[in-house]
């Protein structure tokens, strides 16, 4: 049995999803005549209470488009030091937008409104870059799947308003946050100017992300997506997978969260585990006690049993539960952990 916990992106489309894809009505989305893409965009926009949405081949491209929308070269955005846009998008912030990042030393990828306010450069001080954007990530990836307190997000929104800053949410795993905290998409839609959401993570699609925002924003985003090479033709086959996922794969995320929590409990009982970060959603981040076994040996031992997890650097290891991680695999994995 192969158990792959390196990411929630490793899932294969289910039979139901494949059927939906095969039966999709498609057109040419560059001419905006793909019925399935149009339906997905309308549905996602409505879900978040936004005017419009745009389908993207990746979350990276959706985030990069948002950053480009909200900034001019030379300006600065504010994000946590763990942010995906800063750590894992290939330097796109500077490559695509010519923008720098002011990093906040937050808690598990989350910052306070006070920290954000303190990071804004005075707009009349022309020596420093002009601050124009704040980027949030929910759930936090490098922060271990932590969920934001929506009250703090509201406070940051106020700071943005007072200082004329745009407010973007990298919601690659917002689906997980909403299930874990029983929140509604409109609660995020009313706070943020733009939100990117992923369908290829916990929702189990092969490809796809959507950016939501105002009509004016999405008109601009369409051109940026084109420039970045993200204009796709019969993309409806992919949009159909996302439509299927919206209907079938959201509430079941609670099951991934439960399994992640149980893995965390099992890890805490192992003598050579130094620390397991609190588990709120489907991500488990933990550290091995120094002087016990090395990270490489631990990974090898698991691999011998057909179990793959991933190292995140700085002594941290990560596992992510997902819809292809079955009850049967979970039972085997917990047993294997006990025997290590
Ligand atoms: C996965 C992820 C993205 C987008 O990644 P793609 O692989 O480009 O789809 C963006 N933000 C976060 C927090 C992610 O985990």
Coordinates of N, CA, C and O and ligand atoms in Angstrom, one line a residue, residues 7-9 57-63 82-85 88-89 137-142 170-173 196 198-201 208-209 283 318, ligand 1:
X7 N 1.4 16.1 0.2 CA 0.6 17.3 0.0 C -0.9 16.8 -0.4 O -1.1 15.7 -0.7
X8 N -1.8 17.8 -0.2 CA -3.2 17.5 -0.7 C -3.3 17.7 -2.2 O -4.5 17.7 -2.7
X9 N -2.2 17.9 -2.9 CA -2.3 18.1 -4.3 C -2.1 16.8 -5.0 O -2.2 16.7 -6.3
X57 N -5.1 28.6 -14.4 CA -4.5 27.2 -14.3 C -3.8 26.9 -13.0 O -3.6 25.8 -12.7
X58 N -3.4 27.9 -12.2 CA -2.8 27.6 -10.9 C -3.1 28.7 -9.9 O -3.4 29.9 -10.3
X59 N -2.9 28.4 -8.6 CA -3.0 29.4 -7.6 C -2.0 30.4 -7.6 O -2.2 31.6 -7.3
X60 N -0.8 30.0 -8.1 CA 0.3 30.9 -8.2 C -0.1 32.0 -9.2 O 0.1 33.2 -8.9
X61 N -0.6 31.7 -10.3 CA -1.0 32.7 -11.3 C -2.1 33.6 -10.8 O -2.1 34.8 -11.1
X62 N -3.0 33.0 -10.1 CA -4.1 33.8 -9.5 C -3.6 34.8 -8.5 O -3.9 36.0 -8.6
X63 N -2.7 34.4 -7.7 CA -2.1 35.3 -6.7 C -1.2 36.4 -7.4 O -1.3 37.6 -7.1
X82 N 6.1 33.7 6.5 CA 5.8 32.4 6.0 C 5.0 32.4 4.7 O 4.7 31.4 4.1
X83 N 4.6 33.6 4.2 CA 3.6 33.6 3.1 C 4.1 32.8 1.8 O 5.2 32.9 1.4
X84 N 3.1 32.2 1.2 CA 3.4 31.4 0.0 C 3.8 32.4 -1.1 O 4.8 32.0 -1.8
X85 N 3.2 33.5 -1.2 CA 3.6 34.5 -2.3 C 5.0 34.9 -2.1 O 5.7 35.2 -3.2
X88 N 7.2 30.7 -2.0 CA 7.0 29.5 -2.9 C 6.4 29.9 -4.3 O 5.8 29.1 -4.9
X89 N 6.5 31.2 -4.7 CA 6.1 31.5 -6.0 C 7.2 32.0 -6.9 O 7.0 32.8 -7.8
X137 N -2.9 34.9 4.1 CA -3.0 33.5 3.7 C -3.9 32.8 4.7 O -3.6 32.8 5.9
X138 N -4.9 32.1 4.2 CA -5.8 31.4 5.1 C -6.4 30.1 4.4 O -7.0 30.3 3.4
X139 N -6.1 28.9 4.9 CA -5.2 28.6 6.1 C -3.8 28.9 5.7 O -3.5 29.0 4.5
X140 N -2.9 29.0 6.7 CA -1.5 29.2 6.4 C -0.9 27.9 6.1 O -1.1 26.9 6.8
X141 N -0.1 27.8 5.0 CA 0.5 26.6 4.6 C 1.8 26.3 5.5 O 1.7 25.4 6.3
X142 N 2.8 27.1 5.4 CA 4.0 27.0 6.2 C 3.7 27.1 7.7 O 4.4 26.7 8.6
X170 N -4.9 35.1 -0.1 CA -4.5 33.8 -0.7 C -5.3 32.7 0.0 O -4.9 32.3 1.1
X171 N -6.4 32.4 -0.6 CA -7.3 31.4 0.0 C -7.2 30.0 -0.7 O -8.2 29.3 -0.9
X172 N -5.9 29.6 -0.9 CA -5.7 28.3 -1.5 C -6.5 27.2 -0.7 O -7.1 26.3 -1.3
X173 N -6.4 27.4 0.6 CA -7.1 26.4 1.5 C -8.2 27.1 2.3 O -8.5 26.7 3.5
X196 N -8.1 34.6 -4.0 CA -7.7 33.4 -4.8 C -8.1 32.1 -4.1 O -7.9 32.1 -2.9
X198 N -8.1 27.7 -4.4 CA -7.6 26.6 -5.2 C -8.6 25.4 -5.2 O -9.2 25.1 -4.2
X199 N -8.7 24.8 -6.4 CA -9.5 23.6 -6.5 C -8.6 22.3 -6.5 O -9.1 21.2 -6.4
X200 N -7.3 22.5 -6.7 CA -6.4 21.4 -6.8 C -5.8 20.9 -5.5 O -4.9 20.1 -5.5
X201 N -6.2 21.5 -4.4 CA -5.7 21.1 -3.1 C -6.8 20.2 -2.5 O -7.1 19.2 -3.1
X208 N -6.6 23.9 -11.3 CA -7.5 25.0 -11.3 C -7.6 25.9 -10.1 O -7.6 25.4 -9.0
X209 N -7.6 27.2 -10.3 CA -7.9 28.1 -9.2 C -8.8 29.2 -9.8 O -8.9 29.4 -11.0
X283 N -3.2 19.9 7.9 CA -1.7 20.0 7.8 C -1.1 19.6 9.2 O -1.6 20.2 10.2
X318 N 6.4 17.7 7.4 CA 5.0 18.0 7.1 C 4.3 16.8 6.5 O 4.8 16.0 5.7
Ligands
LIG1 C1 -0.6 25.7 -3.2 C2 -0.7 27.0 -2.8 C3 -0.9 28.1 -3.7 C4 -0.9 27.9 -5.2 O1 -0.1 26.9 -5.6 P1 -0.2 26.3 -7.1 O2 0.6 25.1 -7.0 O3 0.4 27.4 -8.0 O4 -1.6 26.1 -7.5 C5 -1.0 29.4 -3.2 N1 -1.0 29.6 -1.9 C6 -0.9 28.6 -1.0 C7 -1.0 29.0 0.5 C8 -0.8 27.3 -1.4 O5 -0.7 26.4 -0.5

